[in-house]
Short mmCIF file of C-alpha atoms in Angstrom, two decimals:
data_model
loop_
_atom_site.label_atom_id
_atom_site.label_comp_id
_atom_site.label_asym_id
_atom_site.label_seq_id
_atom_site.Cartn_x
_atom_site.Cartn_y
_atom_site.Cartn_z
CA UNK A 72 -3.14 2.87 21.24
CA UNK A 73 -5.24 1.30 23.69
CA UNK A 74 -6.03 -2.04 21.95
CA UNK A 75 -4.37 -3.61 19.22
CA UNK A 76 -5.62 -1.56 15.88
CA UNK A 77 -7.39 1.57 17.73
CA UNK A 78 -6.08 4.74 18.98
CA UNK A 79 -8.67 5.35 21.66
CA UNK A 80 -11.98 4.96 19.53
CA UNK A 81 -10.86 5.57 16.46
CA UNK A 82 -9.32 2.60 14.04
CA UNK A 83 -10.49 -0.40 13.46
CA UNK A 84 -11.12 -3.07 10.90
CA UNK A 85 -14.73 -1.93 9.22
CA UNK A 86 -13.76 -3.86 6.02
CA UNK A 87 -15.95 -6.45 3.97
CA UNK A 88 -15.26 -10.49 5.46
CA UNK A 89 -13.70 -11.02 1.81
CA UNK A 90 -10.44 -8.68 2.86
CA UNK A 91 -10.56 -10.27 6.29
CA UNK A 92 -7.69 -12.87 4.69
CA UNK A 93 -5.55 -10.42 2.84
CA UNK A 94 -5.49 -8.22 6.28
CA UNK A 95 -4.94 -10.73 8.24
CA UNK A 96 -1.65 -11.86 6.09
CA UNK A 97 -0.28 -8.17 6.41
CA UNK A 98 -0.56 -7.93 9.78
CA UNK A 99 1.06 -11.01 10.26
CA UNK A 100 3.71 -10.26 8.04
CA UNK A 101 4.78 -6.69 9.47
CA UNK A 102 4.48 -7.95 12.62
CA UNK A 103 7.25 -10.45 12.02
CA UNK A 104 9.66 -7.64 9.84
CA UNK A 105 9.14 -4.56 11.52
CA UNK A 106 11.66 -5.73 14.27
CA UNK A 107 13.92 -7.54 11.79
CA UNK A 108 17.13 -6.64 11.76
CA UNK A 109 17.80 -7.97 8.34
CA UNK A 110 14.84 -6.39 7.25
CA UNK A 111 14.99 -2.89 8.75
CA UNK A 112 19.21 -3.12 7.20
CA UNK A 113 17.56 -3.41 3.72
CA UNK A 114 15.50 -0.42 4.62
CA UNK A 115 17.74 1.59 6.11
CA UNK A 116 20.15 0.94 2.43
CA UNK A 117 17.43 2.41 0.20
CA UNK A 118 16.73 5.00 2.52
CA UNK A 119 19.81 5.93 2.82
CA UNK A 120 21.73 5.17 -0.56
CA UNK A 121 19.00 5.43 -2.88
CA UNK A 122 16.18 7.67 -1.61
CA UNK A 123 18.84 10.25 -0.07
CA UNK A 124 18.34 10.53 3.81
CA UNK A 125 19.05 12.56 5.56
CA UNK A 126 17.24 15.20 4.22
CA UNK A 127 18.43 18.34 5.59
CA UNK A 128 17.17 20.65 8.75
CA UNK A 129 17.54 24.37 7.42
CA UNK A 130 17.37 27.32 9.71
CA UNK A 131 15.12 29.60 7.51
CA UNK A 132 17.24 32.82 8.21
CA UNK A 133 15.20 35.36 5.37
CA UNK A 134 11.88 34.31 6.36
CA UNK A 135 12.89 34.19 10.15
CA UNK A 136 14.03 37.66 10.30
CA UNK A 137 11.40 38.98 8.13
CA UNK A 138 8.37 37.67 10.56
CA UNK A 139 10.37 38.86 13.47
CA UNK A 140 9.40 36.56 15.99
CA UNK A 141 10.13 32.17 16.04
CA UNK A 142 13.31 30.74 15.03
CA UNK A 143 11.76 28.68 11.81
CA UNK A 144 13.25 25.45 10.68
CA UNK A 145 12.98 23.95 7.73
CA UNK A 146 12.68 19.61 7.61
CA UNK A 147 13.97 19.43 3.83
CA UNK A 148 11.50 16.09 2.80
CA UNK A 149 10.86 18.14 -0.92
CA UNK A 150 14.24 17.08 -1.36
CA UNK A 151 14.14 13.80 -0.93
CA UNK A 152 14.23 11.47 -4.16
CA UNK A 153 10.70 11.45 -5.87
CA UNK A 154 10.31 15.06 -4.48
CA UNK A 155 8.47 14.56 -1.22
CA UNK A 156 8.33 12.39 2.39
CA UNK A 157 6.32 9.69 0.39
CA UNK A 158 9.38 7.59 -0.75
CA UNK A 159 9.96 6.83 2.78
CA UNK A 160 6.75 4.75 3.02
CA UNK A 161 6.53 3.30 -0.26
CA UNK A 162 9.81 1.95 0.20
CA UNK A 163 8.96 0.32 3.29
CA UNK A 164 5.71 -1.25 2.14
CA UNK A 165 7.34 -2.00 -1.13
CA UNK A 166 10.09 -4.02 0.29
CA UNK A 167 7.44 -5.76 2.89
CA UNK A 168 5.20 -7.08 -0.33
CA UNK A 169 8.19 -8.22 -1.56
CA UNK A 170 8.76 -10.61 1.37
CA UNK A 171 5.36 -11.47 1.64
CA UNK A 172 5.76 -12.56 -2.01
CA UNK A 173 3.65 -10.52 -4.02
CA UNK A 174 4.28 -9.78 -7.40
CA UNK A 175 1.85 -6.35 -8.27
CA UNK A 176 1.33 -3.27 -6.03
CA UNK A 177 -1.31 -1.03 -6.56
CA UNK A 178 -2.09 2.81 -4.73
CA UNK A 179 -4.35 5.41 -4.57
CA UNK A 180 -3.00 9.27 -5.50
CA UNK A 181 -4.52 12.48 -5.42
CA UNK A 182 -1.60 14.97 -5.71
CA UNK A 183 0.62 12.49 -7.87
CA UNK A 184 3.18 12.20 -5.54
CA UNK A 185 2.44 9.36 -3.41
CA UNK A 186 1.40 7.88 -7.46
CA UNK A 187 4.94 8.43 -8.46
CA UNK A 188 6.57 6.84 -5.14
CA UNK A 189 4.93 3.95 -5.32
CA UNK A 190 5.74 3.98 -9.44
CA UNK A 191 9.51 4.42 -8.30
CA UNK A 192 9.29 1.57 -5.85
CA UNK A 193 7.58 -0.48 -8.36
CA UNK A 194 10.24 -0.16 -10.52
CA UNK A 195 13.26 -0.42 -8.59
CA UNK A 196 11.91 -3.69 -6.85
CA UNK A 197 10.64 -5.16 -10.25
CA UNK A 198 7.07 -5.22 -9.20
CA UNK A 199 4.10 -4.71 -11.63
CA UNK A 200 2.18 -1.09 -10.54
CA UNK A 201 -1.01 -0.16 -11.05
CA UNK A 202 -2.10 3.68 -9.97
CA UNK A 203 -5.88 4.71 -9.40
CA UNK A 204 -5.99 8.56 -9.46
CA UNK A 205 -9.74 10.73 -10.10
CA UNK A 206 -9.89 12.15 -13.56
CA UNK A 207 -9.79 15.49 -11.78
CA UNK A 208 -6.23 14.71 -10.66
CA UNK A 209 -5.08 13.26 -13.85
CA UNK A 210 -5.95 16.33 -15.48
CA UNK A 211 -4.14 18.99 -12.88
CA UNK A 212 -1.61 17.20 -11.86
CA UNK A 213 -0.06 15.71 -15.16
CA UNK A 214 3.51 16.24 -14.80
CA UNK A 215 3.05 13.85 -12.02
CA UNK A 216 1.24 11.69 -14.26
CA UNK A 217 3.70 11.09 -16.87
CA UNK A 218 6.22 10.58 -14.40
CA UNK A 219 3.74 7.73 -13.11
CA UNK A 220 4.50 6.25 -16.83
CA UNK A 221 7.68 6.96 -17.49
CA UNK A 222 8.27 5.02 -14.38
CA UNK A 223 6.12 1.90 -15.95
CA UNK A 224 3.26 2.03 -13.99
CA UNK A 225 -0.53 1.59 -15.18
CA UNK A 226 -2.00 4.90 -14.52
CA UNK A 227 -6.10 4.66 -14.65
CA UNK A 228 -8.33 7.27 -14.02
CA UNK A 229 -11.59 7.18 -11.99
CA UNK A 230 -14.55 8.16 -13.11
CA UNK A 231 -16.71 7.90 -10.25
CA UNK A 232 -18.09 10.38 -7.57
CA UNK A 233 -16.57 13.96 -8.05
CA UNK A 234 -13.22 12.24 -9.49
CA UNK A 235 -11.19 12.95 -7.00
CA UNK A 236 -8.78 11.31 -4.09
CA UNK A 237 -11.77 9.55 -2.51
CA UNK A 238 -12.72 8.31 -5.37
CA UNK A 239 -9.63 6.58 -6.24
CA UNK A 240 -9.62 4.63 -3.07
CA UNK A 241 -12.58 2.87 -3.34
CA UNK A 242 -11.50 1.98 -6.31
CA UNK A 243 -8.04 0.58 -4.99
CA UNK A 244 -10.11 -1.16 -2.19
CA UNK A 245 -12.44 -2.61 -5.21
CA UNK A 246 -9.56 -3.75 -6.87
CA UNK A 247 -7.40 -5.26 -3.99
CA UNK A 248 -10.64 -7.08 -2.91
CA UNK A 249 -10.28 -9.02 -6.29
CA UNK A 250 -6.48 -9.66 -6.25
CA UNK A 251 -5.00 -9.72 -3.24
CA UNK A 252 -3.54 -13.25 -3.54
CA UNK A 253 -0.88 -11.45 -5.80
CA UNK A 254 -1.16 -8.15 -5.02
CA UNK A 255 -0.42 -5.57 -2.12
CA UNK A 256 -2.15 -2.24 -1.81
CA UNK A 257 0.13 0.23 -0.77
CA UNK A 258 -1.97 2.57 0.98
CA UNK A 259 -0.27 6.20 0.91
CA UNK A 260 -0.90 7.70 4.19
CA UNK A 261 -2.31 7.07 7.82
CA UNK A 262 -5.69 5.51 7.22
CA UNK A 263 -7.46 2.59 6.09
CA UNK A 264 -8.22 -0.88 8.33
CA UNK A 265 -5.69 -1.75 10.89
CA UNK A 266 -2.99 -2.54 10.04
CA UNK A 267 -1.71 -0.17 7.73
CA UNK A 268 -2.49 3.54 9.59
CA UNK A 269 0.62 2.02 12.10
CA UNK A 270 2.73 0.61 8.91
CA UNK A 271 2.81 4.19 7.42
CA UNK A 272 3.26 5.93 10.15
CA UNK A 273 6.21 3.64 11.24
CA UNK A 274 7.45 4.07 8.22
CA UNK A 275 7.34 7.88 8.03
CA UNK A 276 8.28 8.18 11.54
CA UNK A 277 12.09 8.69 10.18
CA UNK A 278 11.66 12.11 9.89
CA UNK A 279 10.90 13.26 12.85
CA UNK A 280 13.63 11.02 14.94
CA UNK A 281 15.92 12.57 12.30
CA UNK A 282 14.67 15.89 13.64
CA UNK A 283 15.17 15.30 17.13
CA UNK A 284 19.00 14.48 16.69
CA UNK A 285 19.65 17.52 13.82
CA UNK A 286 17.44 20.03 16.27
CA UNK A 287 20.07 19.19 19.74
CA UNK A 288 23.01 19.18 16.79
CA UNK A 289 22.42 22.69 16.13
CA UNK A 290 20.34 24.01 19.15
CA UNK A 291 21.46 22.27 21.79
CA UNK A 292 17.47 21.74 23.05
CA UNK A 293 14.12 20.01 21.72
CA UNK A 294 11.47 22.64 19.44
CA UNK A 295 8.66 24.25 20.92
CA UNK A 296 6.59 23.79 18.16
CA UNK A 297 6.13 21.78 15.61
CA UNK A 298 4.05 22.28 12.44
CA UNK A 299 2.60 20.05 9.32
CA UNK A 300 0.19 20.47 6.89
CA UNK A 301 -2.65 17.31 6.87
CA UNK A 302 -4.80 15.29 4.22
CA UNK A 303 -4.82 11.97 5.60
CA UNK A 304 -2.14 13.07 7.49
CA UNK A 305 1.34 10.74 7.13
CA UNK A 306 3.83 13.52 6.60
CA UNK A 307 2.53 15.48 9.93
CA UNK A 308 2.38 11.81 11.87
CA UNK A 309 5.80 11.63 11.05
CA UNK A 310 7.30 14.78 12.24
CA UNK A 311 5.08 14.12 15.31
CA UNK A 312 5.74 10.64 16.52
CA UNK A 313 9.37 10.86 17.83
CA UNK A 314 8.04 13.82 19.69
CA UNK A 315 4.76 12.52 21.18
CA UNK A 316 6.44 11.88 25.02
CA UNK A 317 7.98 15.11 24.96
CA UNK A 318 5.00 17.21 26.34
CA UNK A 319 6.51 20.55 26.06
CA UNK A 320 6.72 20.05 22.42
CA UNK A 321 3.60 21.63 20.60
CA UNK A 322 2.32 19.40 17.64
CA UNK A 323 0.23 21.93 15.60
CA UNK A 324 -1.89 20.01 12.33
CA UNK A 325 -2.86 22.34 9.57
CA UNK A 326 -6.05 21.62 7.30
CA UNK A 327 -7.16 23.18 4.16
CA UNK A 328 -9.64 25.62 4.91
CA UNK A 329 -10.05 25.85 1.16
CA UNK A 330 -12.68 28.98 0.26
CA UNK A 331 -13.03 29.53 4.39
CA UNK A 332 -14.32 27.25 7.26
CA UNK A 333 -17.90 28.97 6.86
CA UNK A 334 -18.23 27.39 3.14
CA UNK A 335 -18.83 24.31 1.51
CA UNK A 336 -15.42 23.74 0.11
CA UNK A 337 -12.84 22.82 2.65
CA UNK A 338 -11.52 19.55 3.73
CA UNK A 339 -11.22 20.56 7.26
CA UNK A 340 -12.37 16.93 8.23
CA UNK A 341 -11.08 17.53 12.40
CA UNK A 342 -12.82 21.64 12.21
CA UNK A 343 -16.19 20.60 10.82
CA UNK A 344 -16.47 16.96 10.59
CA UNK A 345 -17.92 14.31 12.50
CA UNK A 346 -17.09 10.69 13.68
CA UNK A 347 -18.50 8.12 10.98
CA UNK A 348 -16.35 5.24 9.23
CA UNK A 349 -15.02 5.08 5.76
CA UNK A 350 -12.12 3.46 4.14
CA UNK A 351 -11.90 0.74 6.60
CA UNK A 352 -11.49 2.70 9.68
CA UNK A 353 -13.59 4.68 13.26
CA UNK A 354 -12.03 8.43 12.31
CA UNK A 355 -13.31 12.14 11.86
CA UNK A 356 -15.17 13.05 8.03
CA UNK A 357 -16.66 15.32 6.15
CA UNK A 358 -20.53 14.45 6.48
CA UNK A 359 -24.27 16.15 5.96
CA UNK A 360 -26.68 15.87 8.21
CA UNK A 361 -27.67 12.20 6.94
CA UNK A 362 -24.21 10.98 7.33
CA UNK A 363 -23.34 11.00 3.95
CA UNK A 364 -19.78 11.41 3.32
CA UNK A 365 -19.32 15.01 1.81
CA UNK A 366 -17.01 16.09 -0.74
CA UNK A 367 -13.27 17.76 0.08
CA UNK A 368 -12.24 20.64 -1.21
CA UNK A 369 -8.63 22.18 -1.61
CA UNK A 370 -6.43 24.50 -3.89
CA UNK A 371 -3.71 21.78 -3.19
CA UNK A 372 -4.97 18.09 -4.18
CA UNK A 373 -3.60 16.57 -1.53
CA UNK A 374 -5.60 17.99 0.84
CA UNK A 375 -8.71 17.13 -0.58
CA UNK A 376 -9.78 14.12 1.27
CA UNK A 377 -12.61 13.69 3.37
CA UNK A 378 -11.40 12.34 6.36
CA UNK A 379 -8.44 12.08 8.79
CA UNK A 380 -6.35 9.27 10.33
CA UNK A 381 -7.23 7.42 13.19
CA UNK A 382 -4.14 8.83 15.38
CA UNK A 383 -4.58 12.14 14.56
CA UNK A 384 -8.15 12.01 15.44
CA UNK A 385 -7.16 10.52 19.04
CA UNK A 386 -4.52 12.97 19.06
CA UNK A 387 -6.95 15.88 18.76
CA UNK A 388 -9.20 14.27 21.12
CA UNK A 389 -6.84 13.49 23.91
CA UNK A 390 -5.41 17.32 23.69
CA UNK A 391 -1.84 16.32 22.60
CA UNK A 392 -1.72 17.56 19.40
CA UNK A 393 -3.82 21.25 17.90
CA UNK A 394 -5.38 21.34 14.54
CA UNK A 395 -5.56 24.50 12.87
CA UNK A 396 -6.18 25.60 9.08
CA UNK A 397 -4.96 27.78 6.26
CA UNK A 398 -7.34 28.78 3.04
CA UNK A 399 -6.42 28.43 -0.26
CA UNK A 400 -5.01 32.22 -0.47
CA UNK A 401 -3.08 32.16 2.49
CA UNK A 402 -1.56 29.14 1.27
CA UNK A 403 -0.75 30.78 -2.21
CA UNK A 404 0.70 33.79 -0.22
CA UNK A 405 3.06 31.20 1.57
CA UNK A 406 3.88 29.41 -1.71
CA UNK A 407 5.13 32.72 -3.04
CA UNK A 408 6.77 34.06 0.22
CA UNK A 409 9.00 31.01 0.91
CA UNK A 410 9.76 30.91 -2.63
CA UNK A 411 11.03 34.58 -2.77
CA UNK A 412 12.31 34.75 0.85
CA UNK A 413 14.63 31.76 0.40
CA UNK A 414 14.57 30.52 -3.11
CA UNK A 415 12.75 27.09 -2.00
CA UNK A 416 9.34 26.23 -4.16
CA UNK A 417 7.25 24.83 -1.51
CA UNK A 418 4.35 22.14 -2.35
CA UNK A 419 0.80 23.70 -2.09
CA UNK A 420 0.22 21.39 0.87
CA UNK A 421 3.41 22.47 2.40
CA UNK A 422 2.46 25.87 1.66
CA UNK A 423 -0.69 25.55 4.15
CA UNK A 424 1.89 25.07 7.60
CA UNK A 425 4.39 27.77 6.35
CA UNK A 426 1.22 29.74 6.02
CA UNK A 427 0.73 28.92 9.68
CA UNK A 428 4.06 30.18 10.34
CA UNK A 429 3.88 33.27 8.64
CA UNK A 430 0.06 33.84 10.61
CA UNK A 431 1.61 32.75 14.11
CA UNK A 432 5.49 33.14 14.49
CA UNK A 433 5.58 37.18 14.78
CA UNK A 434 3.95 36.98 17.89
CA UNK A 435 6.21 34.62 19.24
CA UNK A 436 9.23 35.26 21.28
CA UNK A 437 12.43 35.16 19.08
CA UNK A 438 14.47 32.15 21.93
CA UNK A 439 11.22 29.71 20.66
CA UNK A 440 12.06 27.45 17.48
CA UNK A 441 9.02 26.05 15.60
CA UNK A 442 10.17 23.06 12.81
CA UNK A 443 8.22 22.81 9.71
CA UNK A 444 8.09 19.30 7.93
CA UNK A 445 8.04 20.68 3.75
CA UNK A 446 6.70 17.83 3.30
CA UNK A 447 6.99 18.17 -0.80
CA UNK A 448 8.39 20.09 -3.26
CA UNK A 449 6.23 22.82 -5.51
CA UNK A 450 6.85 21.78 -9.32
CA UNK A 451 4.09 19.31 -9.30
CA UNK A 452 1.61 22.93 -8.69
CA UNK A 453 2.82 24.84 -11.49
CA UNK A 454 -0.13 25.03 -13.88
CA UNK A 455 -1.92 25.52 -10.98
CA UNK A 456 -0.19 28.53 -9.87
CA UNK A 457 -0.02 30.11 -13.03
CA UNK A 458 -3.34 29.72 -13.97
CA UNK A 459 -4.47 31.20 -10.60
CA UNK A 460 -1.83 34.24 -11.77
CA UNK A 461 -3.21 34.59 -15.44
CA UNK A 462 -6.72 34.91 -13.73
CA UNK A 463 -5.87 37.84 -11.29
CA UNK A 464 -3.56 39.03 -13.82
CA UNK A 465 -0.31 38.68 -11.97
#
């Protein structure tokens, strides 16, 4: 970061003079907790005793052997409580509204899962939850949906623009704008005004410092690549951050090249997009030739937003970290390899960096390791799998 709230260029505070106040009080606030001892105690508890870190690092023997080339690690976040990485940051941003005295949360989900960690959190810190999801989502992604409920949260569905993830955080942003004296807007991933694309990532940055100790536990030496799949792009950030120094370590981000690169329907926002600001923030989106923001596309619905985080769009610039992508059927042909190679049900995003492994690792000498972060687990993409199935009549 080379000023406070930018990473290079990109970041920022583009947000109405009405939210100026709210930000302002969050930024104070974390910047008076995030080196708390009591507070980061409290965190470490839940992470530890009620979220159930650490997850594991598994050496992926099957699928190792069968692509003949990497040693392939597995960073075991699907198994974390709420079924993927995004308990680590709702925790953390849970507990901070908490000190900062607010009484309701409210979040933004597109896959469900970032919906039903904040729904968790909600409940176990006795706030009131309200979730803003697109009416697409609702629809293919209900078991996440009625978790959302059973959990006690308000779950209401967007109607506006093509009903998707986007869509659902304007209309977080709308309703924070109106009620942030009570109310903190726990933003799910690495984007958004300054401060929160540094709260999440802070907060997600657990995983890869637990990599770095598990990967000299049981290799004696640091990865030489390491691979995540990226919407907005927290779970990748993560695995990344403890790593960032370390510049023989390859960071390698994987988009959804949804129906192919050379088509409408990706969300490839780093491939084919272009700098423009939305959501608060300087970063790389999906745009036409006007600069209108474009519509994402992905098989996996948390992949389908327009845009990336500020970091990882300094990050591409600046060379440190690669950006590749993985279409929707070479992410379905991961889903069902890691499944039947070693009995794990990967999440559809997930699916798109073991796809990258399964593209890349074969030509790559068998004394390299590459860690994956799973960043989720694959129940949530049932129907979605099946019905894909039923249609090619599998």
């Amino acid at each position: 970061m080379t000023c406070e709230g930018y990473f290079g260029e990109f970041g920022g505070q583009y947000i109405p003079e009405v939210l100026m106040p709210a930000i302002d009080e969050l930024k104070e606030a974390y910047s008076e907790l995030k080196d708390d001892e009591e507070f980061q105690n409290e965190l470490s508890y839940y992470l530890k005793n009620y979220a159930g870190r650490e997850t594991p690092l598994y050496y992926a023997e099957n699928l190792t052997k069968k692509l003949g080339g990497a040693k392939i690690y597995l960073k075991r976040e699907d198994l974390l409580h709420g079924g993927a990485h995004k308990t680590n940051n709702t925790i953390g941003q849970a507990l901070l509204a908490k000190r900062m005295g607010k009484t309701r949360i409210i979040a933004e989900t597109g896959a469900g899962q970032h919906g039903v960690g904040t729904s968790m959190a909600g409940a176990l810190f006795g706030l009131e939850t309200e979730i803003f999801m697109g009416r697409l989502d609702t629809e293919r992604q209900q078991p996440n949906v009625f978790r959302m409920k059973l959990l006690g949260a308000k779950v209401t569905p967007v109607d506006t623009g093509s009903k998707v993830l986007k869509d659902a955080v304007n209309e977080a942003m709308r309703n924070w704008t109106a009620t942030f004296e009570n109310t903190h807007y726990l933003i799910g991933t690495v984007m958004g005004p300054h401060p929160f694309p540094t709260i999440v990532r802070d907060f997600q940055s657990v995983i890869g410092k637990e990599v770095k100790k598990q990967i000299m536990e049981q290799e004696g030496r640091l990865p030489d690549h390491l691979v995540a799949c990226i919407g907005g792009g927290s779970n990748a950030l993560g695995l990344f951050h403890a790593f960032i120094q370390d510049k023989d370590v390859r960071m390698v981000g994987i988009e959804a090249a949804g129906k192919g690169l050379n088509t409408s329907l990706h969300g490839a926002s780093i491939s084919k997009g272009k700098k423009g600001v939305l959501h608060g923030m300087l970063s790389y989106f999906l745009q036409d030739e006007d600069g209108q923001i474009e519509e994402a596309y992905s098989i996996s619905a948390g992949l389908d937003y327009p845009g990336i985080g500020p970091e990882h769009a300094y990050l591409h610039d600046s060379g440190r970290a690669e950006y590749a992508s993985a279409t929707d059927d070479q992410a379905l042909n991961a889903f069902m390899e890691l499944t039947r190679s070693e009995g794990i049900i990967p999440a559809l995003e997930s699916s798109h960096a073991v796809a990258y492994a399964i593209e890349n690792a074969g030509n790559m000498d068998k004394d390299e390791i590459m860690v994956i972060n799973l960043s989720g687990r694959g129940d949530k993409d049932l129907n979605t799998v099946i019905d894909i199935m039923q249609k090619r009549g599998m």
